[in-house]
Coordinates of C-alpha atoms in Angstrom, one line a residue:
M1 CA 0.1 0.0 0.1
K2 CA 2.9 2.1 0.8
S3 CA 4.7 2.2 -3.0
S4 CA 0.8 2.6 -4.0
G5 CA 0.6 5.9 -2.6
N6 CA 4.7 6.6 -3.4
N7 CA 3.8 6.0 -7.2
T8 CA -0.1 8.4 -7.1
D9 CA 2.2 11.6 -5.5
T10 CA 4.8 11.0 -8.0
K11 CA 2.3 11.1 -10.8
C12 CA 0.3 13.6 -9.2
V13 CA 4.1 15.7 -8.8
L14 CA 4.7 14.6 -12.5
Q15 CA 1.7 16.5 -13.5
E16 CA 2.1 19.6 -12.5
F17 CA 5.6 19.7 -13.6
Q18 CA 4.2 19.1 -16.9
Q19 CA 1.1 21.8 -16.1
H20 CA 3.7 24.0 -14.9
Q21 CA 6.2 23.2 -18.6
Y22 CA 3.0 24.4 -21.2
A23 CA 1.8 27.0 -18.9
F24 CA 5.5 28.8 -19.6
T25 CA 6.0 27.2 -23.6
A26 CA 2.6 29.5 -23.8
T27 CA 3.8 32.2 -22.3
I28 CA 6.7 32.4 -24.6
R29 CA 4.5 31.5 -28.1
N30 CA 2.2 34.1 -27.0
P31 CA 2.8 36.7 -24.7
E32 CA -0.1 38.7 -25.2
Q33 CA -2.4 35.8 -24.6
R34 CA -0.8 33.8 -22.4
A35 CA 0.2 35.5 -19.3
T36 CA 3.3 34.9 -17.5
P37 CA 3.1 31.9 -14.7
P38 CA 2.9 32.1 -11.0
G39 CA 6.6 31.8 -9.0
I40 CA 8.4 33.6 -12.6
E41 CA 9.9 37.1 -12.6
E42 CA 8.8 38.7 -15.2
R43 CA 12.1 40.3 -16.7
R44 CA 13.6 36.3 -16.6
M45 CA 10.6 35.7 -18.9
D46 CA 10.6 38.3 -21.0
I47 CA 14.2 36.9 -21.6
Y48 CA 13.2 33.6 -22.9
R49 CA 9.9 35.3 -24.6
E50 CA 13.1 37.1 -26.5
L51 CA 15.9 34.9 -27.2
V52 CA 12.7 31.9 -28.6
Y53 CA 11.4 34.7 -31.4
N54 CA 14.5 36.0 -32.4
N55 CA 16.0 32.6 -32.8
I56 CA 12.9 31.6 -35.0
E57 CA 12.7 34.6 -36.6
D58 CA 16.5 35.0 -37.5
L59 CA 15.7 31.1 -38.6
L60 CA 13.4 32.5 -41.3
A61 CA 14.4 35.7 -42.3
N62 CA 17.5 33.6 -43.8
F63 CA 15.2 30.8 -45.3
F64 CA 12.8 33.4 -47.1
P65 CA 15.4 36.4 -47.8
V66 CA 13.2 37.4 -50.6
L67 CA 10.2 36.7 -48.6
K68 CA 11.7 39.2 -45.7
Q69 CA 13.1 42.0 -47.6
V70 CA 9.8 42.4 -49.9
T71 CA 7.0 42.7 -46.7
P72 CA 7.4 45.5 -44.3
E73 CA 8.8 45.1 -41.5
A74 CA 5.5 44.7 -38.9
R75 CA 3.8 42.9 -41.5
W76 CA 7.2 40.7 -41.3
H77 CA 6.9 40.3 -37.3
S78 CA 3.4 40.3 -37.1
I79 CA 3.5 37.2 -39.5
V80 CA 6.4 35.1 -37.9
R81 CA 4.8 35.7 -34.2
D82 CA 1.0 34.4 -35.8
F83 CA 3.3 31.6 -37.0
V84 CA 5.4 31.2 -32.9
A85 CA 1.8 31.6 -31.1
N86 CA -0.8 29.5 -33.0
H87 CA 1.2 26.5 -35.9
K88 CA 2.0 23.3 -34.1
S89 CA 5.4 21.8 -35.8
K90 CA 5.6 18.5 -36.9
T91 CA 9.0 18.3 -36.2
P92 CA 12.5 19.9 -34.1
I93 CA 14.5 19.9 -37.0
F94 CA 15.8 23.2 -37.5
M95 CA 16.5 22.8 -41.7
K96 CA 12.4 21.1 -41.1
L97 CA 11.7 24.7 -40.3
G98 CA 11.2 26.6 -43.4
E99 CA 8.7 23.7 -44.2
E100 CA 6.6 23.9 -41.7
F101 CA 6.0 27.7 -42.0
V102 CA 5.3 27.0 -45.2
S103 CA 3.0 24.1 -44.4
Y104 CA 1.4 27.4 -42.0
L105 CA 1.4 30.0 -44.8
Q106 CA -0.7 27.5 -47.1
N107 CA -3.6 26.1 -44.5
E108 CA -3.6 28.4 -41.3
F109 CA -2.1 32.1 -42.9
S110 CA -5.1 35.1 -42.9
P111 CA -3.6 37.2 -45.6
Q112 CA -4.5 40.6 -45.0
T113 CA -6.0 43.4 -47.6
D114 CA -2.2 44.8 -48.3
D115 CA -0.5 41.6 -48.8
P116 CA 1.0 40.9 -52.0
G117 CA -1.2 38.1 -54.0
F118 CA 2.4 36.2 -54.3
L119 CA 3.5 36.2 -51.0
I120 CA 2.3 32.2 -50.6
E121 CA 3.7 31.4 -54.0
L122 CA 7.4 33.1 -52.8
A123 CA 8.0 31.3 -49.4
H124 CA 7.4 27.8 -51.2
Y125 CA 9.2 28.8 -54.1
E126 CA 12.1 29.7 -51.6
W127 CA 11.5 26.5 -49.7
V128 CA 12.1 24.4 -52.5
E129 CA 15.8 25.2 -52.8
I130 CA 16.4 24.2 -48.5
A131 CA 14.0 21.2 -49.7
L132 CA 15.8 20.0 -52.3
N133 CA 19.3 20.6 -50.2
I134 CA 18.5 18.3 -47.9
A135 CA 16.7 15.5 -49.7
N136 CA 18.2 12.2 -49.7
E137 CA 16.3 10.3 -52.3
E138 CA 18.7 8.4 -54.4
P139 CA 17.9 7.4 -57.9
E140 CA 18.8 3.6 -58.2
W141 CA 22.3 4.3 -60.7
E142 CA 22.1 0.3 -61.1
T143 CA 19.9 0.4 -63.1
I144 CA 20.7 3.6 -65.1
N145 CA 22.8 3.2 -68.7
Y146 CA 24.5 6.4 -68.5
R147 CA 24.6 5.9 -73.0
G148 CA 21.0 5.1 -73.4
D149 CA 19.7 6.2 -76.3
F150 CA 16.9 8.2 -75.2
A151 CA 14.6 7.9 -79.2
S152 CA 14.7 3.5 -78.7
E153 CA 15.1 3.3 -74.4
I154 CA 12.9 4.8 -71.4
P155 CA 14.8 7.9 -69.8
Y156 CA 15.7 8.3 -66.1
L157 CA 14.5 11.5 -64.3
S158 CA 16.0 11.9 -61.8
P159 CA 14.3 12.3 -58.1
L160 CA 15.8 15.8 -57.5
A161 CA 14.1 17.4 -60.6
W162 CA 11.2 19.2 -59.4
L163 CA 8.1 20.4 -61.5
L164 CA 6.5 23.4 -60.1
Y165 CA 3.6 25.7 -61.5
Y166 CA 2.8 29.3 -60.1
Q167 CA 0.4 31.7 -60.7
Y168 CA 3.0 34.5 -60.4
P169 CA 6.7 34.5 -61.5
V170 CA 8.2 34.0 -58.6
H171 CA 11.9 33.4 -59.6
R172 CA 12.3 37.3 -60.5
I173 CA 10.7 39.0 -57.4
G174 CA 12.6 41.4 -55.6
P175 CA 12.7 45.1 -54.4
D176 CA 12.9 46.7 -57.9
Y177 CA 9.6 44.4 -59.1
L178 CA 6.3 43.0 -57.5
P179 CA 4.2 41.5 -60.0
A180 CA 0.0 42.9 -59.2
A181 CA -0.7 41.0 -62.1
R182 CA -0.6 36.7 -62.3
S183 CA 1.3 35.7 -64.6
A184 CA 1.7 31.6 -64.8
I185 CA 5.4 30.1 -65.3
H186 CA 6.1 26.7 -65.4
L187 CA 9.9 26.2 -63.7
L188 CA 12.0 23.0 -63.4
V189 CA 14.6 22.7 -59.9
Y190 CA 16.4 20.5 -59.7
R191 CA 20.0 19.4 -58.0
D192 CA 22.4 17.9 -60.4
N193 CA 25.5 15.2 -59.8
S194 CA 27.2 18.9 -57.9
D195 CA 24.7 19.1 -55.3
E196 CA 24.3 22.5 -56.8
V197 CA 20.2 23.5 -56.9
Q198 CA 19.6 24.8 -60.0
F199 CA 16.2 26.2 -61.4
M200 CA 15.7 26.9 -65.5
E201 CA 12.1 28.5 -66.2
M202 CA 10.5 26.2 -68.9
N203 CA 7.9 27.4 -71.8
P204 CA 4.0 24.9 -71.7
I205 CA 6.0 22.3 -73.8
T206 CA 8.7 21.2 -72.0
A207 CA 7.0 21.8 -69.3
H208 CA 4.7 19.2 -70.2
L209 CA 7.2 16.9 -72.2
L210 CA 8.7 16.7 -68.6
N211 CA 5.3 15.6 -66.5
V212 CA 4.9 13.0 -69.2
I213 CA 8.1 11.7 -68.7
K214 CA 7.5 11.9 -65.0
L215 CA 4.4 10.0 -65.2
N216 CA 6.1 7.0 -67.5
S217 CA 8.4 6.8 -64.9
Q218 CA 5.6 6.4 -62.3
S219 CA 4.3 3.2 -64.9
E220 CA 4.1 -0.3 -64.7
T221 CA 4.5 0.4 -68.8
K222 CA 7.7 2.6 -69.6
R223 CA 7.6 3.5 -73.4
C224 CA 11.3 4.7 -75.0
G225 CA 11.5 8.2 -75.4
M226 CA 10.2 8.3 -79.4
Q227 CA 7.2 7.0 -78.3
L228 CA 6.6 9.7 -75.5
L229 CA 7.4 12.3 -78.2
Q230 CA 5.1 10.9 -81.3
Q231 CA 1.9 10.9 -78.4
I232 CA 2.8 14.7 -77.2
A233 CA 2.6 15.4 -81.3
T234 CA -0.7 13.6 -81.8
D235 CA -2.1 16.1 -78.7
L236 CA -0.9 18.9 -80.2
Q237 CA -2.1 18.7 -83.2
H238 CA 1.2 19.7 -84.9
P239 CA 1.7 19.6 -88.6
K240 CA 4.5 18.8 -88.5
P241 CA 5.3 15.9 -85.8
D242 CA 9.0 15.5 -87.0
I243 CA 9.5 19.0 -85.2
V244 CA 8.2 17.7 -82.2
I245 CA 9.9 14.1 -81.9
S246 CA 13.5 16.0 -83.2
G247 CA 13.2 19.0 -81.0
G248 CA 11.8 16.7 -77.9
L249 CA 14.9 14.8 -78.5
Q250 CA 17.5 17.9 -78.3
T251 CA 15.9 19.1 -74.8
M252 CA 16.3 15.5 -73.3
Q253 CA 19.8 15.3 -74.3
E254 CA 20.3 19.3 -72.4
W255 CA 18.5 17.9 -69.6
F256 CA 20.9 14.5 -69.7
E257 CA 24.1 17.7 -69.8
R258 CA 22.7 19.9 -66.3
D259 CA 21.5 15.9 -64.8
V260 CA 17.8 16.1 -64.8
L261 CA 18.1 13.4 -66.9
L262 CA 20.3 11.0 -65.8
G263 CA 20.3 8.4 -68.6
T264 CA 17.9 6.1 -69.7
Y265 CA 16.7 2.9 -67.8
K266 CA 18.7 -0.4 -68.8

């Protein structure tokens, strides 16, 4: 019986300690809504609040430098404070804080009338570079023919090549260029074999070609490059399919030289 009583006491103490922790972290995250817990000097609490906020804000400023540049300072801090106060992050890893911020902007953020329409897309675009830098996907190198023929064999797309679509030209946004109107673009973002992240603007036809290659690589019945290009020529109802095919093969070769295509399937 005595042992049982000690266990109950320990459990109660642990619950009290946890409640104190929750109150402590709550006032750090949202000092305007959560009061300082009893027994903690306000001056000390302010130091904790400032340290936590400044660390998070500094990380986000480094992850999203253009977004911070083009956002008025007061509005930037308002957004960051709301993120700190209300977003429930799913990971403690610093390098993934950018992904958490993008998730917050896409799902929880409430834009104001003065916020630019491109704000969320710009954040996503800046996050992509971080995401590709830390991505650990590896090609199945043993299945790749580095000297393959794209016309007669199946193109092998790098898992570190991402095709993106935006309603604004996010890759050109900066203090000197703040588009008010939408102007849709396709961007290819990829990590090359030197582990450098590269960006390439694409026209709708080359974007379609890359998407067809991606879908083909995910299919159980894969088709060779010639078959893919013939299908694209048919889809476009192009009067001279040979032009589509020769241009497509040339584009594939250029992508191979840039490490977007790694070769063909063996």
